Short mmCIF file of C-alpha atoms in Angstrom, two decimals:
data_model
loop_
_atom_site.label_atom_id
_atom_site.label_comp_id
_atom_site.label_asym_id
_atom_site.label_seq_id
_atom_site.Cartn_x
_atom_site.Cartn_y
_atom_site.Cartn_z
CA MET A 17 0.00 0.00 0.00
CA ASP A 18 2.88 2.37 0.68
CA LYS A 19 3.87 2.37 -2.98
CA LEU A 20 0.30 3.13 -4.04
CA PHE A 21 0.08 6.05 -1.63
CA GLU A 22 3.42 7.37 -2.90
CA ARG A 23 2.02 7.40 -6.42
CA HIS A 24 -1.25 8.86 -5.15
CA ASP A 25 0.68 11.77 -3.63
CA ALA A 26 2.69 12.27 -6.82
CA TYR A 27 -0.43 12.39 -9.01
CA LEU A 28 -2.15 14.94 -6.77
CA GLU A 29 0.98 17.07 -6.48
CA GLU A 30 1.09 17.48 -10.26
CA VAL A 31 -2.59 18.01 -11.06
CA SER A 32 -3.57 21.62 -11.78
CA MET A 33 -6.56 23.19 -10.05
CA ASN A 34 -6.66 26.22 -12.35
CA TYR A 35 -9.72 24.95 -14.16
CA ILE A 36 -12.18 22.31 -12.97
CA ARG A 37 -14.92 21.16 -15.34
CA ASP A 38 -18.52 21.59 -14.23
CA ILE A 39 -19.23 17.88 -14.58
CA ILE A 40 -17.52 17.50 -11.21
CA ASN A 41 -20.73 18.91 -9.68
CA ASP A 42 -23.01 16.64 -11.72
CA ILE A 43 -21.49 13.43 -10.36
CA ASP A 44 -22.75 12.04 -7.06
CA TRP A 45 -19.39 11.05 -5.61
CA ASN A 46 -21.01 9.59 -2.48
CA LEU A 47 -22.64 6.70 -4.32
CA ARG A 48 -21.20 3.28 -3.60
CA LEU A 49 -20.13 2.68 -7.21
CA VAL A 50 -19.60 5.36 -9.86
CA VAL A 51 -18.38 4.65 -13.40
CA ILE A 52 -17.05 7.57 -15.46
CA LYS A 53 -16.82 6.73 -19.16
CA GLY A 54 -15.48 8.77 -22.01
CA PRO A 55 -13.12 8.84 -24.99
CA LYS A 56 -9.39 9.07 -24.47
CA GLY A 57 -8.15 12.60 -23.88
CA VAL A 58 -11.24 14.32 -22.44
CA GLY A 59 -9.81 14.57 -18.90
CA LYS A 60 -11.28 11.73 -16.84
CA SER A 61 -8.08 11.18 -14.86
CA THR A 62 -7.66 14.88 -14.17
CA LEU A 63 -11.26 15.15 -12.96
CA MET A 64 -10.85 12.34 -10.42
CA GLN A 65 -7.58 13.76 -9.12
CA GLN A 66 -9.05 17.25 -8.85
CA TYR A 67 -12.02 15.96 -6.86
CA ILE A 68 -9.68 14.33 -4.32
CA LYS A 69 -7.40 17.36 -4.09
CA LYS A 70 -10.40 19.63 -3.61
CA ASN A 71 -12.19 17.54 -0.98
CA TYR A 72 -9.48 15.74 1.02
CA ASP A 73 -6.49 16.90 3.01
CA LYS A 74 -3.08 16.22 1.49
CA ASN A 75 -2.15 13.40 3.89
CA ASP A 76 -5.62 11.89 4.29
CA ARG A 77 -5.26 8.12 3.93
CA HIS A 78 -9.00 7.46 3.85
CA VAL A 79 -8.89 8.11 0.10
CA LEU A 80 -6.74 6.46 -2.57
CA TYR A 81 -6.28 7.16 -6.27
CA CYS A 82 -4.56 4.52 -8.40
CA SER A 83 -4.32 3.62 -12.07
CA ALA A 84 -5.07 0.07 -13.19
CA ASP A 85 -2.56 0.24 -16.05
CA THR A 86 0.52 0.55 -13.82
CA SER A 87 3.06 -2.20 -13.18
CA TYR A 88 1.75 -2.54 -9.61
CA PHE A 89 -1.26 -4.43 -10.90
CA THR A 90 0.84 -7.02 -12.69
CA THR A 91 1.54 -8.59 -9.29
CA HIS A 92 -1.42 -7.35 -7.24
CA SER A 93 -5.17 -7.66 -7.77
CA LEU A 94 -7.87 -5.03 -7.37
CA ILE A 95 -9.60 -7.09 -4.70
CA GLU A 96 -6.31 -7.37 -2.78
CA VAL A 97 -5.85 -3.59 -2.85
CA ALA A 98 -9.44 -3.04 -1.69
CA GLU A 99 -9.01 -5.50 1.17
CA GLN A 100 -5.82 -3.86 2.43
CA PHE A 101 -7.26 -0.37 1.96
CA VAL A 102 -10.38 -1.17 3.99
CA LYS A 103 -8.28 -2.72 6.78
CA ILE A 104 -6.48 0.61 7.34
CA GLY A 105 -9.76 2.53 7.36
CA GLY A 106 -10.00 3.38 3.67
CA ARG A 107 -13.37 4.72 2.57
CA HIS A 108 -13.06 6.14 -0.95
CA LEU A 109 -11.20 4.24 -3.69
CA PHE A 110 -10.61 5.78 -7.14
CA ILE A 111 -9.40 3.44 -9.89
CA ASP A 112 -8.40 4.99 -13.22
CA GLU A 113 -8.03 3.23 -16.59
CA ILE A 114 -10.17 0.36 -15.31
CA HIS A 115 -10.64 -1.07 -18.80
CA LYS A 116 -6.95 -2.00 -18.93
CA TYR A 117 -7.35 -4.49 -16.08
CA LYS A 118 -8.42 -7.95 -17.22
CA GLY A 119 -11.58 -9.16 -15.50
CA TRP A 120 -12.19 -5.78 -13.87
CA SER A 121 -15.99 -6.06 -13.68
CA ARG A 122 -15.90 -9.35 -11.75
CA GLU A 123 -13.50 -7.97 -9.13
CA ILE A 124 -15.35 -4.64 -8.83
CA LYS A 125 -18.58 -6.59 -8.23
CA GLU A 126 -16.86 -8.64 -5.52
CA MET A 127 -15.49 -5.48 -3.88
CA TYR A 128 -18.94 -3.87 -3.99
CA ASP A 129 -20.59 -6.89 -2.37
CA LEU A 130 -17.89 -7.43 0.28
CA TYR A 131 -17.15 -3.89 1.50
CA LYS A 132 -20.41 -2.07 2.17
CA GLY A 133 -18.69 1.02 3.57
CA LEU A 134 -16.34 1.50 0.63
CA ARG A 135 -17.19 4.01 -2.08
CA ILE A 136 -15.67 3.11 -5.43
CA VAL A 137 -15.15 5.39 -8.44
CA VAL A 138 -13.72 3.94 -11.64
CA SER A 139 -13.01 5.56 -14.98
CA GLY A 140 -12.54 3.95 -18.34
CA SER A 141 -13.05 3.85 -22.07
CA SER A 142 -16.37 4.85 -23.64
CA LEU A 143 -16.46 1.28 -24.99
CA ILE A 144 -16.62 -0.57 -21.67
CA GLN A 145 -19.91 -2.22 -20.76
CA LEU A 146 -21.37 -2.65 -17.29
CA ASN A 147 -22.67 -6.04 -18.33
CA ASP A 148 -19.68 -7.59 -20.10
CA GLY A 149 -20.42 -11.26 -19.64
CA GLN A 150 -18.17 -11.62 -16.59
CA ALA A 151 -20.29 -9.62 -14.16
CA ASP A 152 -23.38 -7.45 -14.38
CA LEU A 153 -22.77 -4.10 -12.70
CA SER A 154 -25.75 -2.35 -14.26
CA ARG A 155 -27.84 -2.64 -11.07
CA ARG A 156 -24.98 -1.57 -8.83
CA ALA A 157 -23.21 1.23 -10.71
CA ILE A 158 -24.30 4.69 -11.74
CA GLU A 159 -22.73 5.61 -15.05
CA TYR A 160 -21.63 9.07 -16.18
CA ASN A 161 -20.48 9.86 -19.71
CA MET A 162 -17.83 12.58 -20.01
CA PRO A 163 -17.64 14.40 -23.35
CA GLY A 164 -14.97 16.78 -24.57
CA LEU A 165 -15.12 20.51 -23.93
CA SER A 166 -18.08 22.63 -24.90
CA TYR A 167 -17.35 25.97 -26.55
CA ARG A 168 -18.21 27.64 -23.24
CA GLU A 169 -15.70 25.48 -21.36
CA TYR A 170 -13.04 26.16 -23.99
CA LEU A 171 -13.44 29.92 -23.52
CA ARG A 172 -12.94 29.53 -19.78
CA MET A 173 -9.94 27.23 -20.12
CA ASP A 174 -8.20 29.02 -22.99
CA SER A 175 -9.06 32.69 -22.37
CA ASP A 176 -10.31 32.81 -18.76
CA ILE A 177 -13.75 33.97 -19.94
CA ALA A 178 -16.22 32.68 -17.35
CA LEU A 179 -19.82 32.32 -18.51
CA GLU A 180 -22.79 30.45 -17.08
CA PRO A 181 -24.31 27.62 -19.15
CA VAL A 182 -27.83 27.87 -20.50
CA SER A 183 -30.52 25.22 -20.85
CA LEU A 184 -31.82 24.48 -24.32
CA ASP A 185 -35.33 25.68 -23.49
CA THR A 186 -34.03 28.96 -22.06
CA LEU A 187 -31.82 29.54 -25.07
CA LEU A 188 -34.65 28.92 -27.52
CA GLU A 189 -37.12 31.15 -25.66
CA ASN A 190 -34.71 33.91 -24.59
CA ALA A 191 -31.92 33.73 -27.15
CA ASN A 192 -31.41 37.47 -27.55
CA GLU A 193 -31.12 37.98 -23.79
CA TYR A 194 -28.57 35.20 -23.38
CA CYS A 195 -26.54 36.29 -26.41
CA SER A 196 -26.42 39.83 -24.99
CA TYR A 197 -25.11 38.42 -21.71
CA VAL A 198 -22.31 36.59 -23.56
CA ARG A 199 -21.42 39.65 -25.67
CA GLU A 200 -20.96 41.73 -22.53
CA LYS A 201 -17.98 39.54 -21.64
CA CYS A 202 -16.47 38.63 -25.02
CA HIS A 203 -16.83 38.61 -28.78
CA PRO A 204 -18.16 35.07 -29.18
CA LEU A 205 -17.06 34.75 -32.81
CA GLU A 206 -13.48 35.77 -32.01
CA HIS A 207 -12.49 32.37 -30.63
CA PHE A 208 -15.04 30.18 -32.42
CA SER A 209 -12.86 29.09 -35.34
CA ASP A 210 -10.02 28.15 -32.96
CA TYR A 211 -12.40 25.98 -30.94
CA LEU A 212 -13.76 24.25 -34.03
CA GLN A 213 -10.23 23.30 -35.07
CA LYS A 214 -8.35 22.69 -31.81
CA GLY A 215 -10.58 23.09 -28.79
CA TYR A 216 -12.63 19.99 -28.02
CA TYR A 217 -9.93 18.03 -26.17
CA PRO A 218 -8.34 19.63 -23.08
CA PHE A 219 -4.86 18.61 -24.16
CA PHE A 220 -4.73 21.75 -26.33
CA LEU A 221 -3.20 23.29 -23.19
CA GLU A 222 -0.10 21.20 -23.80
CA GLY A 223 0.50 23.05 -27.07
CA LYS A 224 -1.63 23.64 -30.12
CA SER A 225 1.32 22.99 -32.44
CA VAL A 226 1.23 19.29 -31.48
CA TYR A 227 -2.55 19.11 -31.10
CA TYR A 228 -3.26 17.10 -34.24
CA SER A 229 -0.44 14.69 -33.42
CA ARG A 230 -2.06 14.05 -30.05
CA LEU A 231 -5.45 13.70 -31.71
CA GLU A 232 -4.06 11.22 -34.22
CA GLY A 233 -2.81 9.24 -31.24
CA VAL A 234 -6.33 9.21 -29.79
CA ILE A 235 -7.76 7.95 -33.09
CA ASN A 236 -5.14 5.23 -33.47
CA TYR A 237 -5.46 4.08 -29.85
CA THR A 238 -9.25 3.88 -30.11
CA ILE A 239 -9.11 1.76 -33.25
CA ASP A 240 -5.91 -0.26 -32.75
CA VAL A 241 -6.39 -1.02 -29.06
CA GLU A 242 -9.92 -0.39 -27.86
CA LEU A 243 -11.94 -1.61 -30.84
CA THR A 244 -9.79 -4.70 -31.23
CA LYS A 245 -10.11 -5.54 -27.53
CA TYR A 246 -13.71 -4.58 -26.75
CA ARG A 247 -15.47 -4.99 -30.11
CA ASN A 248 -13.43 -7.87 -31.57
CA LEU A 249 -12.17 -5.86 -34.52
CA GLU A 250 -9.60 -8.02 -36.30
CA VAL A 251 -6.14 -6.43 -36.25
CA GLY A 252 -5.91 -6.94 -40.00
CA ASN A 253 -8.96 -4.70 -40.51
CA THR A 254 -7.78 -1.68 -38.52
CA ARG A 255 -6.33 0.02 -41.60
CA SER A 256 -9.65 -0.40 -43.40
CA VAL A 257 -11.51 1.17 -40.47
CA LYS A 258 -9.11 4.13 -40.50
CA ALA A 259 -9.73 4.46 -44.23
CA LEU A 260 -13.45 4.48 -43.48
CA LEU A 261 -12.95 7.44 -41.14
CA GLN A 262 -10.93 9.22 -43.83
CA VAL A 263 -13.72 8.77 -46.38
CA ILE A 264 -16.34 10.03 -43.91
CA SER A 265 -14.28 13.19 -43.36
CA GLN A 266 -14.68 13.99 -47.08
CA MET A 267 -18.44 13.38 -47.16
CA THR A 268 -21.28 15.83 -46.85
CA PRO A 269 -23.75 14.67 -44.18
CA TYR A 270 -26.67 14.19 -46.55
CA GLU A 271 -24.76 11.70 -48.69
CA VAL A 272 -24.89 8.49 -46.68
CA ASP A 273 -24.17 5.91 -49.34
CA ILE A 274 -23.19 2.65 -47.65
CA ALA A 275 -22.43 0.98 -50.98
CA LYS A 276 -20.05 3.82 -51.85
CA LEU A 277 -18.39 3.60 -48.44
CA SER A 278 -18.00 -0.15 -48.83
CA ARG A 279 -16.40 0.17 -52.28
CA ALA A 280 -14.05 2.96 -51.17
CA THR A 281 -12.74 0.93 -48.23
CA ALA A 282 -13.08 -2.61 -49.59
CA ILE A 283 -15.29 -3.51 -46.61
CA SER A 284 -18.50 -5.48 -47.04
CA ARG A 285 -21.80 -3.69 -46.43
CA PRO A 286 -22.64 -5.57 -43.20
CA SER A 287 -19.13 -4.97 -41.86
CA THR A 288 -19.32 -1.28 -42.79
CA LEU A 289 -22.53 -0.88 -40.79
CA LYS A 290 -21.01 -2.77 -37.86
CA TYR A 291 -17.85 -0.66 -37.90
CA LEU A 292 -19.88 2.56 -38.01
CA ARG A 293 -21.70 1.47 -34.87
CA ASN A 294 -18.39 0.58 -33.18
CA LEU A 295 -16.82 3.89 -34.21
CA GLU A 296 -19.79 5.71 -32.69
CA GLU A 297 -19.35 3.76 -29.46
CA GLY A 298 -15.70 4.86 -29.53
CA CYS A 299 -16.80 8.52 -29.95
CA LEU A 300 -15.25 8.90 -33.40
CA VAL A 301 -18.42 9.16 -35.51
CA ARG A 302 -22.05 10.07 -34.95
CA ARG A 303 -24.95 8.34 -36.69
CA LEU A 304 -28.32 10.08 -37.06
CA PHE A 305 -31.64 8.33 -37.67
CA THR A 306 -35.11 9.70 -38.34
CA ASP A 307 -36.67 7.63 -35.54
CA LEU A 308 -34.49 6.29 -32.73
CA ALA A 309 -37.36 4.22 -31.33
CA THR A 310 -37.38 1.92 -34.37
CA VAL A 311 -33.65 1.70 -35.13
CA SER A 312 -32.39 -1.85 -35.66
CA ASP A 313 -28.94 -3.03 -34.70
CA LEU A 314 -27.27 -2.62 -38.10
CA GLN A 315 -29.58 -0.11 -39.77
CA LYS A 316 -28.21 2.34 -42.31
CA PRO A 317 -27.95 5.84 -40.75
CA ASP A 318 -29.81 8.71 -42.39
CA LYS A 319 -26.97 11.11 -41.66
CA LEU A 320 -23.37 10.52 -40.72
CA TYR A 321 -20.83 12.83 -39.08
CA LEU A 322 -17.50 12.62 -37.39
CA ASP A 323 -18.01 12.99 -33.65
CA ASN A 324 -16.61 16.53 -33.39
CA THR A 325 -15.17 19.24 -35.61
CA ASN A 326 -11.59 18.73 -34.37
CA LEU A 327 -11.65 15.24 -35.87
CA LEU A 328 -12.98 16.73 -39.10
CA TYR A 329 -10.10 19.18 -39.40
CA ALA A 330 -7.54 16.55 -38.38
CA LEU A 331 -8.69 13.96 -40.93
CA SER A 332 -9.71 16.10 -43.90
CA LYS A 333 -7.10 16.30 -46.64
CA ASP A 334 -8.36 19.76 -47.58
CA LYS A 335 -10.24 22.40 -45.63
CA PRO A 336 -13.57 20.83 -44.57
CA GLU A 337 -16.76 21.98 -46.23
CA ILE A 338 -18.22 24.70 -44.01
CA GLY A 339 -21.72 23.24 -44.00
CA THR A 340 -20.36 19.96 -42.67
CA VAL A 341 -18.37 21.80 -39.99
CA ARG A 342 -21.48 23.68 -38.84
CA GLU A 343 -23.69 20.60 -38.64
CA THR A 344 -20.96 18.56 -36.94
CA PHE A 345 -20.55 21.24 -34.26
CA PHE A 346 -24.30 21.48 -33.66
CA ALA A 347 -24.78 17.71 -33.44
CA ASN A 348 -21.82 17.32 -31.09
CA GLN A 349 -22.82 20.06 -28.66
CA LEU A 350 -26.47 19.01 -28.44
CA ALA A 351 -25.66 15.32 -27.99
CA SER A 352 -22.92 16.10 -25.44
CA ALA A 353 -25.45 18.17 -23.49
CA GLY A 354 -27.69 15.10 -23.24
CA CYS A 355 -30.27 15.97 -25.87
CA ARG A 356 -32.01 13.33 -27.96
CA LEU A 357 -30.89 13.97 -31.52
CA GLU A 358 -32.60 12.72 -34.69
CA TYR A 359 -32.66 13.61 -38.37
CA ALA A 360 -35.70 15.78 -39.05
CA GLY A 361 -36.12 14.63 -42.63
CA TYR A 362 -35.05 15.82 -46.08
CA LYS A 363 -37.78 18.48 -46.33
CA SER A 364 -38.22 19.21 -42.64
CA GLY A 365 -34.89 20.58 -41.38
CA ASP A 366 -31.51 19.24 -40.33
CA PHE A 367 -32.21 18.09 -36.77
CA LYS A 368 -35.08 17.04 -34.53
CA ILE A 369 -34.26 17.53 -30.85
CA ASN A 370 -36.00 15.80 -27.95
CA GLY A 371 -38.78 14.64 -30.25
CA SER A 372 -40.35 18.05 -31.01
CA ILE A 373 -37.82 20.83 -31.73
CA ILE A 374 -36.71 21.34 -35.34
CA VAL A 375 -33.47 23.16 -36.15
CA GLU A 376 -32.02 24.06 -39.54
CA VAL A 377 -28.30 24.87 -39.51
CA GLY A 378 -26.66 27.24 -41.97
CA GLY A 379 -24.82 30.46 -42.70
CA PRO A 380 -25.75 34.06 -41.82
CA ASP A 381 -28.28 34.34 -44.66
CA LYS A 382 -30.08 31.09 -43.86
CA GLY A 383 -33.84 31.56 -43.99
CA PHE A 384 -36.86 29.67 -42.66
CA SER A 385 -38.12 28.15 -45.91
CA GLN A 386 -36.89 24.68 -44.96
CA VAL A 387 -38.79 24.72 -41.65
CA ALA A 388 -41.78 26.86 -42.66
CA GLY A 389 -45.07 25.91 -41.04
CA GLN A 390 -43.54 23.74 -38.31
CA ASP A 391 -44.08 24.31 -34.62
CA ARG A 392 -40.99 24.98 -32.52
CA ALA A 393 -38.74 25.43 -35.57
CA TYR A 394 -35.53 27.45 -35.40
CA VAL A 395 -32.51 28.38 -37.47
CA ALA A 396 -28.98 28.07 -36.04
CA ALA A 397 -26.99 30.56 -38.11
CA ASP A 398 -23.22 30.89 -38.25
CA GLU A 399 -21.35 34.21 -38.39
CA ILE A 400 -23.95 36.25 -36.50
CA GLU A 401 -23.63 37.61 -32.96
CA SER A 402 -27.24 38.35 -32.05
CA ALA A 403 -30.49 36.42 -32.17
CA VAL A 404 -33.32 37.68 -34.35
CA PHE A 405 -36.74 36.14 -33.75
CA LYS A 406 -36.10 32.38 -34.06
CA LYS A 407 -32.73 32.79 -35.77
CA ILE A 408 -30.11 31.98 -33.14
CA PRO A 409 -26.33 32.23 -33.45
CA LEU A 410 -24.75 28.84 -34.00
CA TRP A 411 -22.06 29.51 -31.38
CA ALA A 412 -24.75 29.91 -28.70
CA PHE A 413 -25.44 26.16 -28.85
CA GLY A 414 -21.92 25.68 -27.51
CA PHE A 415 -23.04 27.01 -24.11
CA LEU A 416 -25.45 24.21 -23.16
CA TYR A 417 -22.96 22.48 -20.83
#
């Protein structure tokens, strides 16, 4: 245990408290078992360390942070650590990179059942499942999904511009008032392009010159390691899946041609549909359907995007088409804020949100012809600062979380 506490102290000594993401307040850290999931690079480890540093004294040994991918766990088990920790009065155990520990769900279940007074927080890949065939944690664990940064969070982290988030309903009903509030503190369009290109992952703080190299590492790790391990992707097919991502980065969202994708990547149609689902689970793409309630397991999506605009800029050979960038940003921010997102239909608008709200996304001159006659229909327009009637600045949808 001494070695684990030495590493615990080292981790907390290094973690910065300059900026703490708001999701720290959304998580109920007092639950007996919390699972924090998310793609590589969004800051799960940092969040756990910040919570401990914020809420526990420096030398408090009732709390322990450890990472399951360290050499310590080649000769020690999770259940052994929990047993020793509880014996010395331990009450709050944080285990990072849980997906890298073989058989983790079975041992976490055993720990949960044995040590009633122990609170456990684990973090891991967006691809891990609470019911993985070894143990069913779905009735024991509360799961939180951690996305990358919203535009609002980026402004705070990059430029120290602190702004309160807004709910979707408030934004739609009082858009001009909220936009005025934002404009009192900054020019919202000033930083927008930077965010779209290099702002979704917090590691931009480590240097924007190496940002795309880091992002390429995230992409390769997700496909080469996580998809092969958790979704049984054959190693020999990883290059084809990367090629699939490359092709998607060149597409416009309304051109979902599975046959074309299959030909371009030499992947069969069923495999293409399967890989698209897996890539979405790995937070690399986003599939949109007209009716989520009736979607089958391998159904062709009605629209297809990369997960966020940073991926689009990183993978595109040329400058991405601006319409694709706008729609990718909108889809990402709404989905990350927890909204139910569907395709509204070819003649009905770009997006249907929470079953009833229709939004058309476009440039500053975008009109309402596409959504005319529909209740609760709005336009999200790029390159404008103020809201006019139901025409809301696109950037404002980056303040939902």
